[in-house]
Short mmCIF file of C-alpha atoms and ligand atoms in Angstrom, two decimals:
data_model
loop_
_atom_site.label_atom_id
_atom_site.label_comp_id
_atom_site.label_asym_id
_atom_site.label_seq_id
_atom_site.Cartn_x
_atom_site.Cartn_y
_atom_site.Cartn_z
CA UNK E 206 -5.15 10.51 -17.97
CA UNK E 207 -5.05 6.77 -17.28
CA UNK E 208 -4.16 5.75 -13.78
CA UNK E 209 -3.11 9.26 -12.89
CA UNK E 210 -6.74 9.94 -11.97
CA UNK E 211 -6.08 8.05 -8.73
CA UNK E 212 -2.91 9.87 -7.76
CA UNK E 213 -3.07 12.54 -5.06
CA UNK E 214 -1.15 15.42 -6.60
CA UNK E 215 0.95 17.60 -4.29
CA UNK E 216 -1.30 20.38 -3.02
CA UNK E 217 -4.55 18.47 -3.73
CA UNK E 218 -7.32 18.38 -1.15
CA UNK E 219 -8.61 14.86 -0.60
CA UNK E 220 -12.36 14.38 -0.11
CA UNK E 221 -12.88 10.67 0.38
CA UNK E 222 -16.65 11.07 0.51
CA UNK E 223 -16.53 12.39 -3.05
CA UNK E 224 -14.46 9.46 -4.34
CA UNK E 225 -16.70 6.53 -5.19
CA UNK E 226 -15.30 3.19 -3.93
CA UNK E 227 -17.58 1.41 -6.45
CA UNK E 228 -16.38 3.11 -9.57
CA UNK E 229 -14.57 1.24 -12.34
CA UNK E 230 -14.17 4.08 -14.82
CA UNK E 231 -10.71 3.26 -16.16
CA UNK E 232 -11.85 -0.15 -17.41
CA UNK E 233 -14.11 -0.21 -20.43
CA UNK E 234 -14.92 -3.90 -20.74
CA UNK E 235 -16.72 -6.25 -18.36
CA UNK E 236 -15.42 -7.96 -15.26
CA UNK E 237 -14.44 -11.19 -17.03
CA UNK E 238 -12.35 -9.29 -19.55
CA UNK E 239 -10.70 -7.35 -16.74
CA UNK E 240 -9.72 -10.58 -15.06
CA UNK E 241 -8.11 -11.75 -18.28
CA UNK E 242 -6.28 -8.47 -18.66
CA UNK E 243 -5.11 -8.81 -15.08
CA UNK E 244 -3.43 -12.14 -15.84
CA UNK E 245 -1.36 -10.52 -18.60
CA UNK E 246 -0.51 -7.51 -16.48
CA UNK E 247 0.46 -9.74 -13.63
CA UNK E 248 2.89 -11.60 -15.90
CA UNK E 249 4.41 -8.24 -16.83
CA UNK E 250 4.81 -7.37 -13.18
CA UNK E 251 6.58 -10.68 -12.57
CA UNK E 252 8.96 -10.02 -15.44
CA UNK E 253 9.68 -6.51 -14.16
CA UNK E 254 10.35 -7.80 -10.68
CA UNK E 255 12.78 -10.36 -12.13
CA UNK E 256 14.53 -7.52 -13.93
CA UNK E 257 14.63 -5.41 -10.76
CA UNK E 258 16.27 -8.29 -8.94
CA UNK E 259 18.70 -9.12 -11.75
CA UNK E 260 19.77 -5.54 -12.32
CA UNK E 261 20.13 -4.84 -8.62
CA UNK E 262 20.13 -1.06 -9.01
CA UNK E 263 16.74 0.12 -7.83
CA UNK E 264 14.81 -0.30 -4.62
CA UNK E 265 11.00 -0.36 -4.55
CA UNK E 266 8.80 0.37 -1.56
CA UNK E 267 5.05 -0.16 -1.69
CA UNK E 268 2.90 1.02 1.20
CA UNK E 269 -0.59 -0.44 1.68
CA UNK E 270 -3.00 1.21 4.07
CA UNK E 271 -6.71 0.65 4.56
CA UNK E 272 -9.56 0.18 6.96
CA UNK E 273 -10.21 -3.38 8.19
CA UNK E 274 -11.59 -5.78 5.57
CA UNK E 275 -10.63 -3.43 2.73
CA UNK E 276 -8.53 -6.23 1.24
CA UNK E 277 -4.90 -5.61 2.14
CA UNK E 278 -4.16 -9.29 2.54
CA UNK E 279 -5.88 -10.42 -0.62
CA UNK E 280 -4.32 -7.60 -2.62
CA UNK E 281 -0.89 -8.77 -1.51
CA UNK E 282 -1.71 -12.35 -2.36
CA UNK E 283 -3.22 -11.65 -5.75
CA UNK E 284 -0.72 -9.12 -6.99
CA UNK E 285 2.46 -10.74 -5.80
CA UNK E 286 1.44 -14.26 -6.63
CA UNK E 287 4.15 -15.46 -8.99
CA UNK E 288 6.85 -12.98 -8.06
CA UNK E 289 10.17 -14.33 -6.89
CA UNK E 290 10.22 -14.65 -3.07
CA UNK E 291 13.97 -14.00 -3.16
CA UNK E 292 13.44 -10.43 -4.23
CA UNK E 293 10.09 -9.59 -2.65
CA UNK E 294 9.35 -9.13 1.02
CA UNK E 295 6.14 -8.33 2.87
CA UNK E 296 6.54 -6.53 6.15
CA UNK E 297 3.53 -6.14 8.46
CA UNK E 298 3.38 -3.51 11.15
CA UNK E 299 1.30 -4.46 14.17
CA UNK E 300 0.78 -2.86 17.56
CA UNK E 301 4.32 -1.81 18.54
CA UNK E 302 6.23 -4.05 20.93
CA UNK E 303 7.66 -2.67 24.14
CA UNK E 304 11.06 -2.31 22.50
CA UNK E 305 9.57 -0.53 19.49
CA UNK E 306 7.58 1.80 21.72
CA UNK E 307 10.79 2.71 23.54
CA UNK E 308 12.15 4.20 20.28
CA UNK E 309 10.95 6.85 17.87
CA UNK E 310 8.18 5.59 15.57
CA UNK E 311 10.37 5.41 12.47
CA UNK E 312 12.97 3.19 14.13
CA UNK E 313 11.11 -0.03 13.43
CA UNK E 314 10.28 1.05 9.90
CA UNK E 315 13.63 2.14 8.51
CA UNK E 316 15.29 -1.22 9.05
CA UNK E 317 12.75 -2.88 6.74
CA UNK E 318 13.07 -0.53 3.77
CA UNK E 319 14.25 -2.23 0.55
CA UNK E 320 17.85 -2.66 -0.51
CA UNK E 321 19.14 -2.74 -4.11
CA UNK E 322 17.09 -5.06 -6.29
CA UNK E 323 14.43 -5.55 -3.64
CA UNK E 324 10.74 -4.85 -3.59
CA UNK E 325 9.27 -4.47 -0.11
CA UNK E 326 5.61 -4.23 0.62
CA UNK E 327 4.48 -2.62 3.83
CA UNK E 328 1.23 -4.07 5.16
CA UNK E 329 0.40 -1.05 7.35
CA UNK E 330 3.32 1.25 7.96
CA UNK E 331 4.61 4.38 9.68
CA UNK E 332 1.29 5.93 8.66
CA UNK E 333 -0.35 4.12 11.59
CA UNK E 334 1.44 6.72 13.70
CA UNK E 335 -0.73 9.48 12.22
CA UNK E 336 -3.82 7.28 11.83
CA UNK E 337 -4.68 4.93 14.70
CA UNK E 338 -2.44 6.92 17.04
CA UNK E 339 -4.28 10.13 16.18
CA UNK E 340 -7.80 8.68 16.12
CA UNK E 341 -7.41 6.70 19.33
CA UNK E 342 -5.42 9.43 21.07
CA UNK E 343 -2.39 7.21 21.78
CA UNK E 344 -0.18 10.29 21.54
CA UNK E 345 -1.08 13.94 22.12
CA UNK E 346 -1.73 16.15 19.12
CA UNK E 347 1.50 18.14 19.67
CA UNK E 348 3.33 14.91 19.04
CA UNK E 349 1.57 13.41 16.00
CA UNK E 350 1.10 16.79 14.36
CA UNK E 351 4.85 17.01 13.71
CA UNK E 352 4.97 13.57 12.15
CA UNK E 353 3.68 14.57 8.71
CA UNK E 354 6.84 16.60 8.21
CA UNK E 355 9.04 13.81 9.53
CA UNK E 356 7.38 11.32 7.23
CA UNK E 357 7.73 13.55 4.18
CA UNK E 358 11.41 14.06 4.90
CA UNK E 359 11.98 10.40 5.68
CA UNK E 360 10.42 9.31 2.42
CA UNK E 361 12.36 11.97 0.53
CA UNK E 362 15.55 10.58 2.04
CA UNK E 363 14.63 7.11 0.78
CA UNK E 364 13.75 8.47 -2.66
CA UNK E 365 16.94 10.53 -2.90
CA UNK E 366 18.93 7.40 -2.13
CA UNK E 367 17.30 5.47 -4.95
CA UNK E 368 13.98 4.15 -3.69
CA UNK E 369 10.86 4.22 -5.84
CA UNK E 370 7.92 4.71 -3.50
CA UNK E 371 4.24 4.03 -4.14
CA UNK E 372 1.53 4.37 -1.51
CA UNK E 373 -1.93 2.89 -1.90
CA UNK E 374 -5.03 3.57 0.13
CA UNK E 375 -7.66 0.89 -0.52
CA UNK E 376 -10.88 2.85 -0.43
CA UNK E 377 -13.97 0.83 0.54
CA UNK E 378 -17.34 2.14 1.68
CA UNK E 379 -18.65 1.69 5.18
CA UNK E 380 -21.45 -0.49 3.77
CA UNK E 381 -18.96 -2.72 2.01
CA UNK E 382 -17.04 -3.14 5.25
CA UNK E 383 -20.27 -4.18 6.97
CA UNK E 384 -20.97 -6.80 4.30
CA UNK E 385 -17.43 -8.17 4.56
CA UNK E 386 -17.55 -8.30 8.36
CA UNK E 387 -20.87 -10.19 8.14
CA UNK E 388 -19.33 -12.58 5.69
CA UNK E 389 -16.47 -13.21 8.11
CA UNK E 390 -18.87 -13.81 10.98
CA UNK E 391 -20.94 -16.25 8.93
CA UNK E 392 -17.98 -18.35 7.83
CA UNK E 393 -16.06 -20.28 10.54
CA UNK E 394 -13.00 -20.44 8.28
CA UNK E 395 -12.90 -16.65 8.36
CA UNK E 396 -13.43 -16.16 12.09
CA UNK E 397 -9.69 -15.79 12.59
CA UNK E 398 -9.84 -12.61 10.54
CA UNK E 399 -12.35 -10.99 12.84
CA UNK E 400 -11.43 -9.17 16.02
CA UNK E 401 -14.10 -7.56 18.15
CA UNK E 402 -11.81 -4.56 18.32
CA UNK E 403 -12.44 -4.04 14.60
CA UNK E 404 -15.89 -2.76 15.59
CA UNK E 405 -14.38 -0.04 17.74
CA UNK E 406 -12.43 1.17 14.71
CA UNK E 407 -15.57 0.97 12.57
CA UNK E 408 -17.39 3.20 15.06
CA UNK E 409 -14.64 5.77 14.47
CA UNK E 410 -14.99 5.58 10.68
CA UNK E 411 -15.40 9.34 10.11
CA UNK E 412 -12.40 10.15 12.29
CA UNK E 413 -10.32 7.67 10.33
CA UNK E 414 -11.43 9.17 7.03
CA UNK E 415 -10.39 12.62 8.26
CA UNK E 416 -7.05 11.24 9.41
CA UNK E 417 -6.48 9.53 6.05
CA UNK E 418 -7.38 12.69 4.17
CA UNK E 419 -4.88 14.75 6.17
CA UNK E 420 -2.17 12.12 5.87
CA UNK E 421 -2.54 11.89 2.11
CA UNK E 422 -2.76 15.65 1.60
CA UNK E 423 0.31 16.28 3.66
CA UNK E 424 2.56 13.49 2.47
CA UNK E 425 1.75 12.90 -1.19
CA UNK E 426 4.81 14.17 -3.05
CA UNK E 427 6.23 13.80 -6.55
CA UNK E 428 8.63 11.13 -5.31
CA UNK E 429 6.30 9.38 -2.87
CA UNK E 430 2.77 9.68 -4.24
CA UNK E 431 -0.42 8.38 -2.66
CA UNK E 432 -3.06 6.69 -4.78
CA UNK E 433 -6.67 6.35 -3.65
CA UNK E 434 -7.83 3.02 -5.11
CA UNK E 435 -11.56 2.33 -5.47
CA UNK E 436 -11.64 -1.03 -3.69
CA UNK E 437 -15.25 -2.20 -3.37
CA UNK E 438 -14.74 -4.30 -6.51
CA UNK E 439 -11.81 -6.57 -5.94
CA UNK E 440 -11.12 -7.23 -9.63
CA UNK E 441 -10.88 -3.51 -10.28
CA UNK E 442 -8.66 -2.88 -7.28
CA UNK E 443 -6.20 -5.57 -8.39
CA UNK E 444 -6.17 -4.41 -11.97
CA UNK E 445 -5.61 -0.73 -11.09
CA UNK E 446 -2.83 -1.36 -8.59
CA UNK E 447 -1.02 -3.73 -10.93
CA UNK E 448 -1.24 -1.21 -13.76
CA UNK E 449 0.21 1.52 -11.62
CA UNK E 450 3.05 -0.75 -10.49
CA UNK E 451 3.81 -1.85 -14.04
CA UNK E 452 3.82 1.75 -15.29
CA UNK E 453 6.15 2.92 -12.52
CA UNK E 454 8.53 -0.01 -12.96
CA UNK E 455 8.63 0.36 -16.74
CA UNK E 456 9.56 4.00 -16.29
CA UNK E 457 12.74 2.90 -14.51
CA UNK E 458 14.05 1.63 -17.87
CA UNK E 459 15.77 -1.30 -16.26
CA UNK E 460 18.02 -3.69 -18.17
CA UNK E 461 19.61 -7.03 -17.49
CA UNK E 462 23.26 -6.67 -16.51
CA UNK E 463 25.72 -7.19 -19.41
CA UNK E 464 26.95 -10.73 -19.95
CA UNK E 465 30.55 -11.66 -19.27
CA UNK E 466 32.89 -11.41 -22.26
CA UNK E 467 33.01 -14.35 -24.64
CA UNK E 468 29.79 -16.12 -23.64
CA UNK E 469 28.76 -16.45 -27.28
CA UNK E 470 31.72 -18.73 -28.11
CA UNK E 471 31.49 -20.82 -24.98
CA UNK E 472 31.01 -24.58 -25.43
CA UNK E 473 29.88 -26.58 -22.43
CA UNK E 474 31.93 -29.78 -22.25
P1 ADP S 800 -4.17 -6.45 10.12
O1 ADP S 800 -5.45 -5.80 10.53
O2 ADP S 800 -3.16 -5.47 9.56
O3 ADP S 800 -4.35 -7.64 9.25
P2 ADP S 800 -3.96 -7.06 12.91
O4 ADP S 800 -5.38 -7.50 12.97
O5 ADP S 800 -2.93 -7.78 13.72
O6 ADP S 800 -3.44 -7.03 11.41
O7 ADP S 800 -3.94 -5.52 13.28
C1 ADP S 800 -2.79 -4.82 13.50
C2 ADP S 800 -3.16 -3.70 14.46
O8 ADP S 800 -1.98 -3.01 14.82
C3 ADP S 800 -4.11 -2.70 13.85
O9 ADP S 800 -5.23 -2.53 14.68
C4 ADP S 800 -3.28 -1.43 13.81
O10 ADP S 800 -4.04 -0.27 13.99
C5 ADP S 800 -2.31 -1.66 14.94
N1 ADP S 800 -1.11 -0.84 14.81
C6 ADP S 800 -0.21 -0.84 13.81
N2 ADP S 800 0.74 0.09 14.01
C7 ADP S 800 0.42 0.72 15.16
C8 ADP S 800 1.01 1.78 15.90
N3 ADP S 800 2.12 2.38 15.47
N4 ADP S 800 0.42 2.14 17.05
C9 ADP S 800 -0.69 1.52 17.49
N5 ADP S 800 -1.31 0.52 16.84
C10 ADP S 800 -0.75 0.12 15.69
#
């Protein structure tokens, strides 16, 4: 079963309250051993990314979504530490600018999707348009309701044109968020991470969970699967995500491009 336990299969119902953000069931050793295993896995990921870049045939899109303080930033830092900045890009999606708002919601997204040999990581994404927009009522239901279909088709288009897509929801508990917010408030070097507005989103926790459940149920497909990652334990989160990435990239059976003719006999003067 392996990491497949975290994949939302097409047709699955998602019940986030039945998925334990504390669980670490796919790892049998202790935390220290997991951290060691992570180092090796991380090296594999680096090598695969190098191959992706060298081969220049595949495109990889990784979507990260989560509640505040669930660890999007540290996941990005930990997992992509060591990859080649030439082939990896992180794209964050914030509150839309005036120009972005003047267009359809996928306009700002499509231009940042990966090209051949690239791996692009979305820190938030087009999913905000069925999450915050739905929960906060920024668009009427008639409008966001249609977006699940658009998103499924959009991602299918990307997949059909050669993009490998993986979508991760970092699942923390409401208690864990509280602890992390308190930690931010108690540490002046972390104050920049805290916005009072985060509390308004926290108050809407249940609405967000419902919105996430719907989004994942309606857009997890064979070619663009969602994974619900237990994320209360950071070491487990990092290990699981890296394993999934390594497995998906290995399945691409990539190879370095063939050398030019006659390299074996070449003597450098
Ligand atoms: P982050 O929390 O991702 O580290 P910020 O604190 O700048 O970064 O938060 C970005 C904010 O932008 C979030 O509150 C998010 O809900 C909001 N946002 C992103 N996309 C949209 C969108 N399409 N419509 C409205 N708000 C959005």
